[in-house]
Amino acid sequence: MVKFGVGQPMRRVEDERLITGKGRYTDDISFEGQAHAFMVRSPHANARIVSIDTTDAKAAPGVLAVYTGEDAKREGLGIVASPAADMLKNRDGSAIFKTTRHLIAQERVRYAGDTVAVIVAETVNQARDAADLLLIDYESLPAVADTAGALDPKAPIVWEEAGTNLAYDWTLGDEEGAAAAMKAAHHITHLKLINNRIVVNAMEPRAAVGIYDKGRDHYTLYSPSQGVHGMRNYIAQYSLKIPVEKLRVVTEDVGGGFGMKTFVYPEYPLVLFASRMLGRPVKWTGDRSDAFLTDSQGRDHVTEAALALDKDGRILAVQVDTIANLGGYQSQFGPFIPSLAPRGMQVGVYKVPVLFNRVRAVYTNTVPVDAYRGAGRPEASYVIERLMDKAARELKLGQDEIRKRNFITAAEMPYKGGASLPFDSGDFERNLTDAFKRADVAGFEARRAAAAKEGKLLGQGVSYYVERTAAGMSDYARIAIDGESGMVHVWTGQQTNGQGHETVWTQFLATRLGLDVEKIKVHLGDSDILPGGAGTGGSKAVYLVTGAIGDASDKLIEKGREIAANELEAAKADIEYRGADGEAVFAVVGTDKKIDLFQVARLAEKQADVGELSGDGEYNQKGNTFPNGAHICEVEIDPETGVLKIPSFVAVDDFGHILNPLIVAGQVHGGIAQGLGQAMGEHAVFDNETGQLVTGSFMDYWLPRADDMPSFDLTYNEIPSTSNALGVKGAGEAGTVGAPAAFINAVIDALKPYGVETIDMPINPQKLWSVINAKRSAAE
């Protein structure tokens, strides 16, 4: 009998290693003779580099080398690439302006934190001390940090070559049709929103160890990533300008990614370059200040939206006009995130005949912006669910009623119509109805009255989110049986960042082969093992890798059938694999003649033409999956202090077939916490005149603590996806997509006595106290 097979809440196999301190993160990796790198950052957000005098720094104790932009240019180093810039066109069909981001700034810096020099020394403290001896002459220039303000004709220009701060002007949908629908509408709901900027703040800072082997003319990079193959390809092609086979990228344990660790950063190719120049390994480990100043950041949109409805409260059209901040440079996928990543998702789960979406991306003298958990989908869901909430109040409809009138129904699945998303499955009304019951919406007004007696404001907010997970990608897996040890080894092209991937794939293969999970070991993060890998991101890991593992196990079984046929003296056609009822054997059909899986593996190891019992698999997912669900949040506010708490948070989700409920619950908990974190207080604030990051440490940047979060009430309606054999839908980002709108809608509901119709994230006590007191003063 297989223990902890698919569908069971098995505890994570990786947890014992991680919580007992046996994890191996990049900073744990060291090599004999390694040197240490320190990155010198620009203190200016916008400046010309007049000169750099490295004389004293090079003479400092322990210093091995100092590299500047001039050195990088002389040695032919490349850039940090933004391939996403090639995916987009302006609304007039013209190409968008592409920024050039050198590994070390050359002549100009465009945000505070831009790398201006690299110092390599025997110890990191020696390198850090030598940085103080660099003499850098800057010509400081005016800066711009405000997202909407970047389009002001008087704003400083970040890229003079472009002649404007407008990176692109992109549209999707039917502009004329949306305008006509607005003109014919019985009611139009208008809303202006700010989606605040986020510092990712992964638990593990970025790090890198570079090794150059002169004899092989080959590089090896150790770094935390969300996929070694993509990182290898971008570094080799764009940064080092070498064939990909000359670079190996290794990622072991990773302490959180959230999109940010997908990307190539200058430090990664620079330690490889330094290793080549010095002939020894070079290590760099970022600190928390580096993370605030140089990790890609998230969100940062200013949006004006409109919802047109007929006299019955049914949607006629959606218009969305967004200004999105890209920062000082186009990050790896930065231009893609506010445009193509959420394309069409501003319609949510509703029947929408017409959508028109305009996105104007802008450059500012701030940290580059890229994918952050959900990558465009939380921003899109926030727009439509804030619109639906405001429209319901204006039309005096219930929060459930306006949504149910516009839902695509289960009977209409699969659905393709108008501007709505091409859903393959789903029952939105069922999820919302279940959520209303679990949240006891019927009893809310009694709870509100009880809170009022205690001098508190109580509000309830609803959000119905949908997430579109990634598709059109291939992933790979390799399975090999070690006959002597009795272990099955699995390699995949994905990379776990704490999601529990090792556990889910262990469960899947255990069920597939009929083995106990203790006999399976999952390996991740080595670009030399497999031909490719899609990397983690876009909530696609489960269906991509299980598909690849399924293909690999089929090929392994096929190879095993041939070996078993020879051993059992039967035709291959008469050999079947039995992976159930406590067996993992090859057997002759209709007989009790059989041979154990590991016996077959030992036979394979003795055959020179076979070598091992293994299988290599590949899987391509063509269609998206659409995780969706209803979130209902209650917020209690003390009007005298602005202090708030969340008494309850209910989520009813549809993730299709759930492979491990415990893993899914962990993902939903984390997603909701990050969504609420943004809504409740996280905010990267830049001074608009200097471009300095005001919230540059945990002294100034708020993060949610455990006692800020409620006990989440989670349930699932498993409605299988038809886009993959397992029927699964991604779950990793869903909580982040649904939580912000539910929370903000609840805050607005709580502030109803003061006539508050809209309020922007983040909602902290100071903002609430100011809003309430301003309304009180106006009423006096």
CSV table of N, CA and C in Angstrom, one decimal, residues 4 102 114 151 158 183 188 197 211 236 268 342 358 408 486 517 538 560 589 629 644 664 711 728 747:
chain,number,residue,atom,x,y,z
A,4,PHE,N,0.8,7.9,1.8
A,4,PHE,CA,0.8,9.4,1.4
A,4,PHE,C,0.8,9.6,-0.1
A,102,HIS,N,24.0,48.2,-18.2
A,102,HIS,CA,25.4,47.6,-18.1
A,102,HIS,C,25.5,46.9,-16.8
A,114,ASP,N,22.4,51.8,-8.1
A,114,ASP,CA,23.0,51.4,-9.3
A,114,ASP,C,24.5,51.0,-9.0
A,151,LEU,N,5.1,61.6,-16.4
A,151,LEU,CA,4.6,62.0,-17.7
A,151,LEU,C,4.4,63.6,-17.8
A,158,VAL,N,14.6,60.6,-17.7
A,158,VAL,CA,15.5,59.5,-17.2
A,158,VAL,C,16.5,59.1,-18.3
A,183,LYS,N,-21.3,55.3,-23.7
A,183,LYS,CA,-22.3,56.4,-24.1
A,183,LYS,C,-23.7,55.8,-24.0
A,188,ILE,N,-22.6,54.4,-15.1
A,188,ILE,CA,-21.1,54.2,-15.2
A,188,ILE,C,-20.5,54.5,-13.9
A,197,ARG,N,3.7,50.5,-4.5
A,197,ARG,CA,4.9,49.7,-4.8
A,197,ARG,C,5.4,48.9,-3.6
A,211,ILE,N,32.7,30.5,-10.3
A,211,ILE,CA,34.0,29.7,-10.5
A,211,ILE,C,34.3,29.6,-12.0
A,236,ALA,N,24.6,33.8,-20.2
A,236,ALA,CA,25.6,33.4,-21.2
A,236,ALA,C,25.4,34.2,-22.5
A,268,TYR,N,25.6,38.5,-10.6
A,268,TYR,CA,25.8,37.1,-11.0
A,268,TYR,C,26.8,37.0,-12.1
A,342,PRO,N,-1.2,40.5,-17.5
A,342,PRO,CA,-2.6,40.4,-17.1
A,342,PRO,C,-3.6,40.6,-18.2
A,358,ARG,N,-5.7,50.4,-21.7
A,358,ARG,CA,-4.5,51.2,-22.1
A,358,ARG,C,-3.5,51.1,-21.0
A,408,ILE,N,-20.2,34.3,-15.4
A,408,ILE,CA,-20.3,33.2,-16.4
A,408,ILE,C,-20.8,32.0,-15.6
A,486,GLY,N,18.0,0.9,-3.6
A,486,GLY,CA,16.6,0.8,-3.5
A,486,GLY,C,15.9,2.2,-3.5
A,517,VAL,N,6.9,6.8,-0.1
A,517,VAL,CA,7.6,8.1,-0.4
A,517,VAL,C,9.0,8.1,0.1
A,538,GLY,N,4.4,31.8,-12.2
A,538,GLY,CA,3.1,31.7,-13.0
A,538,GLY,C,2.3,30.6,-12.5
A,560,GLY,N,11.8,-0.9,-18.7
A,560,GLY,CA,11.8,-2.0,-17.7
A,560,GLY,C,11.1,-3.2,-18.2
A,589,VAL,N,1.3,-11.0,-17.7
A,589,VAL,CA,-0.1,-10.9,-17.6
A,589,VAL,C,-0.8,-12.2,-17.4
A,629,GLY,N,-11.8,32.0,-7.0
A,629,GLY,CA,-12.5,31.8,-5.7
A,629,GLY,C,-13.0,33.1,-5.1
A,644,LEU,N,-6.6,48.9,13.4
A,644,LEU,CA,-7.6,47.9,12.9
A,644,LEU,C,-7.1,46.5,13.1
A,664,VAL,N,-1.4,23.0,-0.4
A,664,VAL,CA,-2.3,24.0,-0.9
A,664,VAL,C,-2.7,25.0,0.1
A,711,SER,N,-7.0,34.0,11.7
A,711,SER,CA,-7.0,32.6,11.4
A,711,SER,C,-7.9,32.4,10.1
A,728,VAL,N,-5.6,19.7,-12.5
A,728,VAL,CA,-5.2,20.6,-11.5
A,728,VAL,C,-5.2,22.1,-12.0
A,747,VAL,N,-12.7,47.8,4.4
A,747,VAL,CA,-12.4,49.1,5.0
A,747,VAL,C,-13.4,50.1,4.6
